[in-house]
Coordinates of C-alpha atoms in Angstrom, one line a residue:
Chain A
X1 CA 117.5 58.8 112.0
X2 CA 119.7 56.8 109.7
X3 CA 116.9 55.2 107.5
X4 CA 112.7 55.6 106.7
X5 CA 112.0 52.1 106.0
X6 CA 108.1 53.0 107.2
X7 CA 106.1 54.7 109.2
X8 CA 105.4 51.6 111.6
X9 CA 108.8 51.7 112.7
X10 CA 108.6 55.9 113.7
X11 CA 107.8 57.4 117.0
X12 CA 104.8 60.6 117.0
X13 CA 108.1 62.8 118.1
X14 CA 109.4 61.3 114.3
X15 CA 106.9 62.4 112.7
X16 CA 105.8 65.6 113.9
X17 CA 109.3 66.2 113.1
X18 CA 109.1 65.7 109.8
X19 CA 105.8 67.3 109.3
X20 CA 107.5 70.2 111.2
X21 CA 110.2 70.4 108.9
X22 CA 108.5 70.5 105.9
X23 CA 106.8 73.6 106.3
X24 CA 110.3 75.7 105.9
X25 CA 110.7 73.3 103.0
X26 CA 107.6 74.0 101.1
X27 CA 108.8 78.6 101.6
X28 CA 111.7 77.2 99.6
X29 CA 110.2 75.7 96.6
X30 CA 107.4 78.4 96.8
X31 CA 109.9 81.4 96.1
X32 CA 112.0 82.2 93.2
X33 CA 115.4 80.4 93.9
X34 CA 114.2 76.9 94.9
X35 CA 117.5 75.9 96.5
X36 CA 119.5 75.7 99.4
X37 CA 122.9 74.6 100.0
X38 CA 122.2 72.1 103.2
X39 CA 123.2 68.9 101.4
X40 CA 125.8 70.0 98.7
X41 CA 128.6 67.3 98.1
X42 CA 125.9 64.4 99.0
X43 CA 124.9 62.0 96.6
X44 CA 121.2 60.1 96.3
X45 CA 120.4 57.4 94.1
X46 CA 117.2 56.3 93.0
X47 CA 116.8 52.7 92.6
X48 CA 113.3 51.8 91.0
X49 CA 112.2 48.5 90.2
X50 CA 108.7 49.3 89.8
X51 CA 107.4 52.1 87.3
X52 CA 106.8 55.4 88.6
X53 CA 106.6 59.3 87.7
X54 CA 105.8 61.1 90.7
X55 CA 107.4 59.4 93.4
X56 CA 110.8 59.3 91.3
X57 CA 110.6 62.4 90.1
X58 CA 109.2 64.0 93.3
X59 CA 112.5 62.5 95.3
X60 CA 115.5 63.8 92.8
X61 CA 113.5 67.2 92.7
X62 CA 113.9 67.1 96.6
X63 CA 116.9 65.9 96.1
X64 CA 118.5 68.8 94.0
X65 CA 116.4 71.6 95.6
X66 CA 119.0 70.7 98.8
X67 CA 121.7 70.7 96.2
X68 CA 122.5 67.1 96.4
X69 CA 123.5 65.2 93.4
X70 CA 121.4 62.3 91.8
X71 CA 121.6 59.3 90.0
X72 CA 118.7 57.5 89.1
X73 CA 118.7 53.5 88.5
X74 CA 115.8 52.7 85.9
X75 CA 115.8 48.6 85.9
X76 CA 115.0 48.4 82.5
X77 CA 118.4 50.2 81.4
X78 CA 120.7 49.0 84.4
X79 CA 122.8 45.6 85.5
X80 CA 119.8 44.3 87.0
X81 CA 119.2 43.1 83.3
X82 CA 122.3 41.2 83.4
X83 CA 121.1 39.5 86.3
X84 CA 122.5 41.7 88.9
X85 CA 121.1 41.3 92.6
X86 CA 120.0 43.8 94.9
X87 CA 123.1 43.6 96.9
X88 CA 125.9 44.0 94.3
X89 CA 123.8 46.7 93.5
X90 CA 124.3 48.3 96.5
X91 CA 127.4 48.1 97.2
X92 CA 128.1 49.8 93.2
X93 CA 126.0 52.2 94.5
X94 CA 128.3 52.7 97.7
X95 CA 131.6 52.2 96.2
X96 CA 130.2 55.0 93.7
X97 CA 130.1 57.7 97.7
X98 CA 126.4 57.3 97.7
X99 CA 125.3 58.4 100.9
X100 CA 121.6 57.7 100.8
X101 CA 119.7 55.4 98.1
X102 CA 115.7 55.5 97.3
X103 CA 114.4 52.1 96.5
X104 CA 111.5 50.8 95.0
X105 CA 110.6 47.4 94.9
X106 CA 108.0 44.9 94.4
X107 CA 108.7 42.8 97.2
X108 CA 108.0 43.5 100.7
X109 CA 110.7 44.3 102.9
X110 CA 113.3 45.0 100.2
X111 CA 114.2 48.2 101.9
X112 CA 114.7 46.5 105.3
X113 CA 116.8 43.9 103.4
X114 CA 118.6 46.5 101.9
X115 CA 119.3 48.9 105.8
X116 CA 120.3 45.1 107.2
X117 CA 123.8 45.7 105.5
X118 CA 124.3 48.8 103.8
X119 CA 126.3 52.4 104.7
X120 CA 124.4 54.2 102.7
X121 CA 120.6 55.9 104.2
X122 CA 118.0 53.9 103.1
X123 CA 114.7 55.4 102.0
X124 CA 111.7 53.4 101.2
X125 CA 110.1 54.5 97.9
X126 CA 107.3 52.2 98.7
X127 CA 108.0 48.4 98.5
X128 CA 105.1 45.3 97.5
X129 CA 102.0 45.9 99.6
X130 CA 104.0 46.6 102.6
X131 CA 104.5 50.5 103.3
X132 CA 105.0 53.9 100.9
X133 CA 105.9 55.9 104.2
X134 CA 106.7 59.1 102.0
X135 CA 103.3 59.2 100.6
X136 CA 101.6 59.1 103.9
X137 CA 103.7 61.9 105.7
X138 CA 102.8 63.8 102.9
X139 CA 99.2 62.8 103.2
X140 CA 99.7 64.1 106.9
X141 CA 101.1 67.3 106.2
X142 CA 98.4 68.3 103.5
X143 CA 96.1 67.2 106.0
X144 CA 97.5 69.5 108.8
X145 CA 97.8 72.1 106.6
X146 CA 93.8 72.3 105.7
X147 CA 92.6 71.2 109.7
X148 CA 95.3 72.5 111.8
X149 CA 95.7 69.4 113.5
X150 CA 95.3 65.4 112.9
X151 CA 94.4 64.1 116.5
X152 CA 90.8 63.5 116.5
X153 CA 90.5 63.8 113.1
X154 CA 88.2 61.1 111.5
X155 CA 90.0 59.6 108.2
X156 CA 88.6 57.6 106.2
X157 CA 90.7 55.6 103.5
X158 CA 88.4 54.2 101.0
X159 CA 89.6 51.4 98.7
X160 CA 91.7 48.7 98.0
X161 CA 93.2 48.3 101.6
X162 CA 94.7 45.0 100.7
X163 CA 96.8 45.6 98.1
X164 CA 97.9 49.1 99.5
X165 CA 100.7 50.2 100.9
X166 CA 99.7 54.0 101.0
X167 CA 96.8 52.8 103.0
X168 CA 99.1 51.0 105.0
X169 CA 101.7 53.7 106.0
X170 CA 98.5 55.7 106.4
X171 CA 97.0 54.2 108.9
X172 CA 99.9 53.5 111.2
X173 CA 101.0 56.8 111.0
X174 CA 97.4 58.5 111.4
X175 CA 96.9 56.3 114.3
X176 CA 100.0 57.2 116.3
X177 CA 99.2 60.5 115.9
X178 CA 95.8 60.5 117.4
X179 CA 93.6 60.4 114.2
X180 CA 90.1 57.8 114.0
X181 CA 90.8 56.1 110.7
X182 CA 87.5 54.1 109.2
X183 CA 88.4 52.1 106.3
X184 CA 86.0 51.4 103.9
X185 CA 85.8 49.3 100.6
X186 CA 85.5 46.1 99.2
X187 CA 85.2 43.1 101.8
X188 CA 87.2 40.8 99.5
X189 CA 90.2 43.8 99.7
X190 CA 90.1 44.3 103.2
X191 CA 92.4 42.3 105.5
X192 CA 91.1 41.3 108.8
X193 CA 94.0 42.9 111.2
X194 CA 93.3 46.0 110.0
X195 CA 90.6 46.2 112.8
X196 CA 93.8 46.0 115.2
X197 CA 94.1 49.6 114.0
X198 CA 90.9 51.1 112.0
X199 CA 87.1 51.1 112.5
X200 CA 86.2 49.0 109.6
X201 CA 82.5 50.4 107.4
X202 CA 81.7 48.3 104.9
X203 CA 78.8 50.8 104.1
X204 CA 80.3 53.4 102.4
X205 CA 78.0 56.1 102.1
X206 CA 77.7 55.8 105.9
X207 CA 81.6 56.6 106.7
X208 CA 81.9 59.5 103.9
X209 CA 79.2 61.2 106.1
X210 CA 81.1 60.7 108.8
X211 CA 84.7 61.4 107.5
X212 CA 86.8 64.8 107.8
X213 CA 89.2 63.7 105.7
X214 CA 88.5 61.0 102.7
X215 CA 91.9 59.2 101.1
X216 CA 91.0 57.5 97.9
X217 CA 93.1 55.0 97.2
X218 CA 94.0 53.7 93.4
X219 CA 92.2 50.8 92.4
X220 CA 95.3 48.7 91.8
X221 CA 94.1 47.3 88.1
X222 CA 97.6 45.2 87.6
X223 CA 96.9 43.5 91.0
X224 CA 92.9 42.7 90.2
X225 CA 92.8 39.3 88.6
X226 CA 91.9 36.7 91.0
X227 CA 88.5 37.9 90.8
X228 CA 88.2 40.0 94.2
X229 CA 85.7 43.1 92.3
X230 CA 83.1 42.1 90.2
X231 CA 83.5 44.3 86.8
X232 CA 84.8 48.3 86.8
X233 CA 81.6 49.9 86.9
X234 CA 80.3 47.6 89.6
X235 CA 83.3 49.0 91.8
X236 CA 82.8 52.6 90.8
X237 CA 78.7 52.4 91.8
X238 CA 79.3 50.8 94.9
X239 CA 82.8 52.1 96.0
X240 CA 83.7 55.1 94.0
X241 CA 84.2 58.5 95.6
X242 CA 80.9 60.2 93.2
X243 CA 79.7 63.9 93.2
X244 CA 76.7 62.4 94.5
X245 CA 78.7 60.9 97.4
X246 CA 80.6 63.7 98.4
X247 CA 77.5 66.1 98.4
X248 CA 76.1 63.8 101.7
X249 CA 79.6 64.5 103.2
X250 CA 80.4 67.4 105.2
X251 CA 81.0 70.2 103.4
X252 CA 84.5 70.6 104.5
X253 CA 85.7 67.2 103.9
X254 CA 89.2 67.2 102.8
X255 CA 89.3 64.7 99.4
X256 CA 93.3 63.0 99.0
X257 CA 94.3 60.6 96.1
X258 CA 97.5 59.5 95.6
X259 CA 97.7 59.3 92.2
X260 CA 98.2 58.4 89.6
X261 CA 93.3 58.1 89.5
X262 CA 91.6 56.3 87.8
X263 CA 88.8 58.7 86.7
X264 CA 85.8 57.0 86.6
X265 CA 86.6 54.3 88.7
X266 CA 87.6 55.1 92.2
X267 CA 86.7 58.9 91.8
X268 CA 84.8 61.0 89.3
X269 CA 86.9 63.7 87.3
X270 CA 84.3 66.4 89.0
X271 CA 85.6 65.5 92.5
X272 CA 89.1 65.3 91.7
X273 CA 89.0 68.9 91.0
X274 CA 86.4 70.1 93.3
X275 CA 87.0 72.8 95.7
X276 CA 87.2 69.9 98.4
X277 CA 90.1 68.1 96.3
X278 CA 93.6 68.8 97.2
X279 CA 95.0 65.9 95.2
X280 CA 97.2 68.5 92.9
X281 CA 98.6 70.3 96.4
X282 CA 99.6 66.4 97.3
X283 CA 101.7 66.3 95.0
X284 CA 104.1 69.7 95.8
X285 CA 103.7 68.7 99.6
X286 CA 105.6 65.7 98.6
X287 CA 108.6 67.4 97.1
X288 CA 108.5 69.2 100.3
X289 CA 108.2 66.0 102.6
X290 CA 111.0 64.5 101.0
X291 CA 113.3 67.3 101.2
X292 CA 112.8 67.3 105.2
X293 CA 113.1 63.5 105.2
X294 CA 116.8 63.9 103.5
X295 CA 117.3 66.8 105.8
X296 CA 116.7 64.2 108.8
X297 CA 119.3 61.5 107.5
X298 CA 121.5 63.1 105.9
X299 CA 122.0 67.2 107.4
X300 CA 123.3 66.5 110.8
X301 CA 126.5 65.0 112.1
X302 CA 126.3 61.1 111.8
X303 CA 125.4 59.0 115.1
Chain B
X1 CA 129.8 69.5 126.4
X2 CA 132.3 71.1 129.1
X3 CA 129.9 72.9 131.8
X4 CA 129.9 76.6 131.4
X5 CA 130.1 79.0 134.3
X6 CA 129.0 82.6 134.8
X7 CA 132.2 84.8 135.3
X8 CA 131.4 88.5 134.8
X9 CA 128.1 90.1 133.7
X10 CA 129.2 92.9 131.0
X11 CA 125.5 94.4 130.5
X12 CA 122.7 94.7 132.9
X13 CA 119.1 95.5 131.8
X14 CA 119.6 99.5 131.7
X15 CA 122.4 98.5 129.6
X16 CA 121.1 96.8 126.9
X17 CA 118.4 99.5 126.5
X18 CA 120.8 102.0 126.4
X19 CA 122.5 100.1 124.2
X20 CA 119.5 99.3 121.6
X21 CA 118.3 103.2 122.3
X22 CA 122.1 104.4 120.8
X23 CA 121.6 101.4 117.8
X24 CA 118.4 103.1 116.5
X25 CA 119.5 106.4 116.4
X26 CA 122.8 105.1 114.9
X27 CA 120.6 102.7 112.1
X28 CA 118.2 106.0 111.5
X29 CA 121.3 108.3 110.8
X30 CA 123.3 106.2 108.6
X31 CA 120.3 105.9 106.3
X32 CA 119.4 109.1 106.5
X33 CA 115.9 108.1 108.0
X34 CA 114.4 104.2 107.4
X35 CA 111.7 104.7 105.1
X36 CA 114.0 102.0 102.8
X37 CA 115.1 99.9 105.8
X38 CA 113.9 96.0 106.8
X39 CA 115.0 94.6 110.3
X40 CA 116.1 91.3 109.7
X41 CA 116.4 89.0 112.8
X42 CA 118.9 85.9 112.9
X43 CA 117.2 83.6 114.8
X44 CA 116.3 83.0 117.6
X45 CA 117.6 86.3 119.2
X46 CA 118.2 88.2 116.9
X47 CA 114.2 88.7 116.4
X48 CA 113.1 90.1 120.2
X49 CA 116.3 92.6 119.4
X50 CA 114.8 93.7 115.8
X51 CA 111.6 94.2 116.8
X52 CA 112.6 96.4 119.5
X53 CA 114.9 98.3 117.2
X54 CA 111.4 98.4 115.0
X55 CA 110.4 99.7 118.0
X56 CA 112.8 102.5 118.8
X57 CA 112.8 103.6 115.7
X58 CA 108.9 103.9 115.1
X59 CA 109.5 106.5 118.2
X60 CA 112.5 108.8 116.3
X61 CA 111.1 108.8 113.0
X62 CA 107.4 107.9 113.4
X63 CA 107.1 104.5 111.5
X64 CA 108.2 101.7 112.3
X65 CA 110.4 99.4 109.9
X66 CA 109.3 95.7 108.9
X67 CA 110.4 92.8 111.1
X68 CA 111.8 89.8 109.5
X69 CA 112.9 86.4 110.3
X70 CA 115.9 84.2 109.5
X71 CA 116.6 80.8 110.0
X72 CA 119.9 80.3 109.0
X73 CA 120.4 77.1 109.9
X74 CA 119.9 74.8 105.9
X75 CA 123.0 77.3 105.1
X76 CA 125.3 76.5 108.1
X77 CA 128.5 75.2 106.8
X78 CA 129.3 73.8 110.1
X79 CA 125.8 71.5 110.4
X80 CA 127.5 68.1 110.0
X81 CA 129.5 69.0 113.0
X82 CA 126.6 70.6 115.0
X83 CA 125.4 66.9 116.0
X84 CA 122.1 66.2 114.6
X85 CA 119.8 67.6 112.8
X86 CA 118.9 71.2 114.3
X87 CA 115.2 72.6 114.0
X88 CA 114.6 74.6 111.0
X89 CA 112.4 77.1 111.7
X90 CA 110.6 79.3 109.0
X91 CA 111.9 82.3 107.3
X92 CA 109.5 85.2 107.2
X93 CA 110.1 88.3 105.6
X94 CA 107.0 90.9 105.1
X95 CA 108.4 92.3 101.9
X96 CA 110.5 92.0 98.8
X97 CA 113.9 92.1 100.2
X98 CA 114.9 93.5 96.3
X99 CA 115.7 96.8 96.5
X100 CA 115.8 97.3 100.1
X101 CA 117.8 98.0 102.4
X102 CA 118.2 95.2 105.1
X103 CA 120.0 95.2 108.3
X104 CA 120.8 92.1 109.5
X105 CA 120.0 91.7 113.6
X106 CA 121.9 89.0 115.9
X107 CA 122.7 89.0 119.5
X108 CA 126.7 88.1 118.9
X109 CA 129.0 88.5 116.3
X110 CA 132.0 85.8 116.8
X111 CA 133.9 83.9 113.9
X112 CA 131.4 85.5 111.6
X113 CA 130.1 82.3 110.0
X114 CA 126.4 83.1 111.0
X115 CA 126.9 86.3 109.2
X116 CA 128.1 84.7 106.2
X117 CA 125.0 82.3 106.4
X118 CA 122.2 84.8 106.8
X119 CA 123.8 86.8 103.5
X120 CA 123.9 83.2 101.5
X121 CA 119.8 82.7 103.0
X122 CA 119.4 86.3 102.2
X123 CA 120.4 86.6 98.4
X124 CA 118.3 83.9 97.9
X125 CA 115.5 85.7 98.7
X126 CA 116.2 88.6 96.5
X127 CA 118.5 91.6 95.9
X128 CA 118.7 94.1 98.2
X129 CA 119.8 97.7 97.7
X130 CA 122.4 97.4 100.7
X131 CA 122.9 94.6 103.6
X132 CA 124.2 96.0 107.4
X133 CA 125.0 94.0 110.3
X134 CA 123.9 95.1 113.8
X135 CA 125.1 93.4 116.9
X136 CA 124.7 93.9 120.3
X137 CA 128.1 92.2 121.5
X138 CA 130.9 92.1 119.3
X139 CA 133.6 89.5 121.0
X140 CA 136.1 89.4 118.4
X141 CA 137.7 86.1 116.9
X142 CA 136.7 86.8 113.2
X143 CA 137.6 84.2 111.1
X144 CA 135.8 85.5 107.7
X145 CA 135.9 89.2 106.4
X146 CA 132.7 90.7 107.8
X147 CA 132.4 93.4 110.0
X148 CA 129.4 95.3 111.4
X149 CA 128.1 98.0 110.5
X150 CA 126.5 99.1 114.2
X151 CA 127.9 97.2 117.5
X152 CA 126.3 97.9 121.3
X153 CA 129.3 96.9 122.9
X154 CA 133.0 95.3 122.0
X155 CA 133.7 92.9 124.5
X156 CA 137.4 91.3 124.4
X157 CA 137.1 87.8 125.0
X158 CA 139.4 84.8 124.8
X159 CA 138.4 81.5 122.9
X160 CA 137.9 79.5 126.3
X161 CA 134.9 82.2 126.7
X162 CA 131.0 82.3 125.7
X163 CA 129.0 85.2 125.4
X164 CA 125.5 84.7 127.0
X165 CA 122.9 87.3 125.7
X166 CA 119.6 87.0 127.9
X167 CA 116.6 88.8 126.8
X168 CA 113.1 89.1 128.3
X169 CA 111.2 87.4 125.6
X170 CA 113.4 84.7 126.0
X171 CA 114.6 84.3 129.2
X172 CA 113.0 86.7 131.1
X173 CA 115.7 89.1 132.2
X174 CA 117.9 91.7 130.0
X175 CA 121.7 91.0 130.9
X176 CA 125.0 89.9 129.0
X177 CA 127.2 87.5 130.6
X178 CA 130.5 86.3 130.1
X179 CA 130.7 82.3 130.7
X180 CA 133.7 80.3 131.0
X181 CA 134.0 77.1 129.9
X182 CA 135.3 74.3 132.6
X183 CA 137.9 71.5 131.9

């Protein structure tokens, strides 16, 4: 593997792979010394043009529990103010030995751009409303760690489909493994071709009682003014993940956010930290996730 | 890859369990009994061959010493020449290794690299009291300072050669080969 640009573009062996891999990951940041040597003398760059704290920090923690070294790119302090483009960027970045560089970036396919010429690995940190693949192997793996198992799983991701590109990685990748995705929501977020792929249940209540797993997705408040919801607490009646929701689910339904919630809106504060919730274990899966994913680029010998 | 073949088998099944049988005893006395002692395996056979030492020794001194695993293998130094990415596997070690005293298990010793490895994976995991190597083959060829502590066999072999170690669990017969490789 020589980039992750998303998870449309990876095989089931891919990603059982990396799902694989993260297990041994996850003993190493459990123990005391939360470091191994695999990656020493490699350099990753993080190159965010979109605000972020977990994702960011989540991939230079990765980064140095392989013992890697980082540099971060925040756009607001960089070149890019001078007027910079993405490729002279990147090719600072590679004249600097940077062997694999994290990008995140408002337009779709920027990472793709970015793999069409560059030496350097290419991760995609998520990019417009296209994919976030990190964010949905690590929705995977906290899955398969509570169920044993995806394939014939029923997953519902409940939200703002549209604008989502968690939901978007989700779903190809939870389909090529086997999984029954329903997506659920708002009508005005959710794209036709996304039957290609999901069972679509606009009657929410009705696929919560169905669903093993339920992925609440962020209502994307910077993306919401062209008058697709109606007000706030019209979307958290009619779409939010409520206690009184989850109580007609089954009992063992798995609850995922990708944070950063909205409390309130998309999900009450009593279900984001209810026994069912493991949106807090999300968030050390990723480190774990992300540490496999550099393992995959950047361990072996080069192809 | 060149092909390998088969040129002289050096153990036979009796063999190796003679071999282990001598290893135990030899593991018991040195620590004067192995109420302190943790098998480690290197995978992948290194951990069959600890758990029967566990084995063995259960039978000399009536318990039988904890079985770990090692996957060595995020500590390689030689990975970016090993092609890609191998499997990593999961570490597993019942108890604290601080404090105790752990003898490493592997099928081979060589260049000693994999030795050097398992220690690095090891001390990550804690302090032990004492680290020993156990091998069933010892071909020679070291190219670090590690020697072990307990060896089934010395088996002379030149650098064209490979050392095959079947085992049961793995492949269904107990034997140790000697392969050559082909131009």
């Amino acid at each position: 593997m020589k980039h992750l640009l998303g998870t449309k573009d990876l095989t089931k062996e891919e990603i059982l792979t990396i799902l694989d891999m993260a297990a041994p990951m996850k003993d190493i940041i459990l123990r005391e010394i939360k470091k191994v040597p695999t990656l020493r003398g490699k350099i990753i760059a993080t190159l965010f043009y979109e605000p972020s704290t977990r994702t960011k920090n989540s991939f230079e923690l990765a980064a140095k529990f392989m013992s890697a070294d980082t540099v971060s790119i925040s756009v607001a302090t960089s070149a890019v103010q001078k007027g910079e483009s993405l490729r002279d960027t990147v090719y600072t970045l590679e004249a600097m030995g940077v062997d694999a560089i994290v990008i995140r970036h408002s337009r779709n396919g920027a990472p793709h751009y970015l793999a069409s010429f560059s030496k350097a690995s290419i991760v995609n940190g998520g990019d417009g409303q296209n994919e976030h693949p990190s964010q949905a192997l690590l929705d995977l793996f906290t899955i398969r760690e509570h169920k044993g198992r995806i394939e014939g799983l029923k997953v519902l991701i409940l939200g703002d489909i549209m604008h989502s590109r968690v939901a978007k990685s989700n779903i190809y990748a939870l389909s090529k493994l086997g999984a029954e995705v329903i997506v659920s929501g708002p009508p005005t977020l959710i794209p036709e071709h996304v039957k290609e792929y999901a069972e679509v249940c606009y009657d929410v209540d009705a696929a919560i009682r169905k669903a093993d797993v339920v992925n609440v997705l962020r209502l994307q408040l910077e993306r919401q003014q062209a008058g697709l919801i109606t007000s706030l607490q019209d979307y958290h009646a009619t779409y939010g993940l409520t206690k009184e929701r989850v109580a007609k689910g089954k009992d063992d339904l798995l609850i995922l956010h990708p944070g950063p919630m909205n409390r309130g809106i998309e999900i009450d504060e009593e279900v984001a930290y209810s026994r069912q919730s493991v949106i807090q274990e999300q968030v050390s899966n990723g480190v774990a996730v992300r540490m496999a994913i550099y393992y995959l680029l950047l361990g072996g010998a080069q192809a | 890859m060149s092909e390998l073949k088969r040129k002289a088998q050096v153990m036979d099944a009796e063999g190796v369990r003679r071999a282990l049988a001598r290893l135990a005893h030899e593991i018991v006395e040195k620590n004067q009994g192995a109420a302190e002692v943790i098998l480690v395996g290197i995978r992948r056979r290194g951990i069959p061959l600890a758990q029967r030492l566990s084995k063995l020794i259960g039978s000399i001194e009536g318990t039988e010493p904890p079985v770990g695993e090692l996957d060595i293998t995020l500590y390689r130094d030689d990975l970016s020449t090993l092609g890609p990415n191998p499997i990593v596997h999961r570490t597993y070690i019942p108890k604290p290794v601080t404090d105790a005293t752990v003898v490493l298990v592997d099928d081979v010793i060589y260049t000693g690299r994999t030795t050097r490895a398992a220690m690095d994976a090891l001390f990550d995991l804690g302090r032990p009291r004492a680290v020993q190597l156990c091998v069933l083959i010892d071909r020679g060829h070291r190219e670090l300072p590690i020697r072990p502590d307990f060896v089934g066999k010395n088996v002379p072999t030149s650098k064209k050669e490979v050392i095959e170690v079947h085992l049961e669990e793995i492949d269904g017969e107990d034997a140790v080969y000697i392969m050559e490789k082909q131009e």
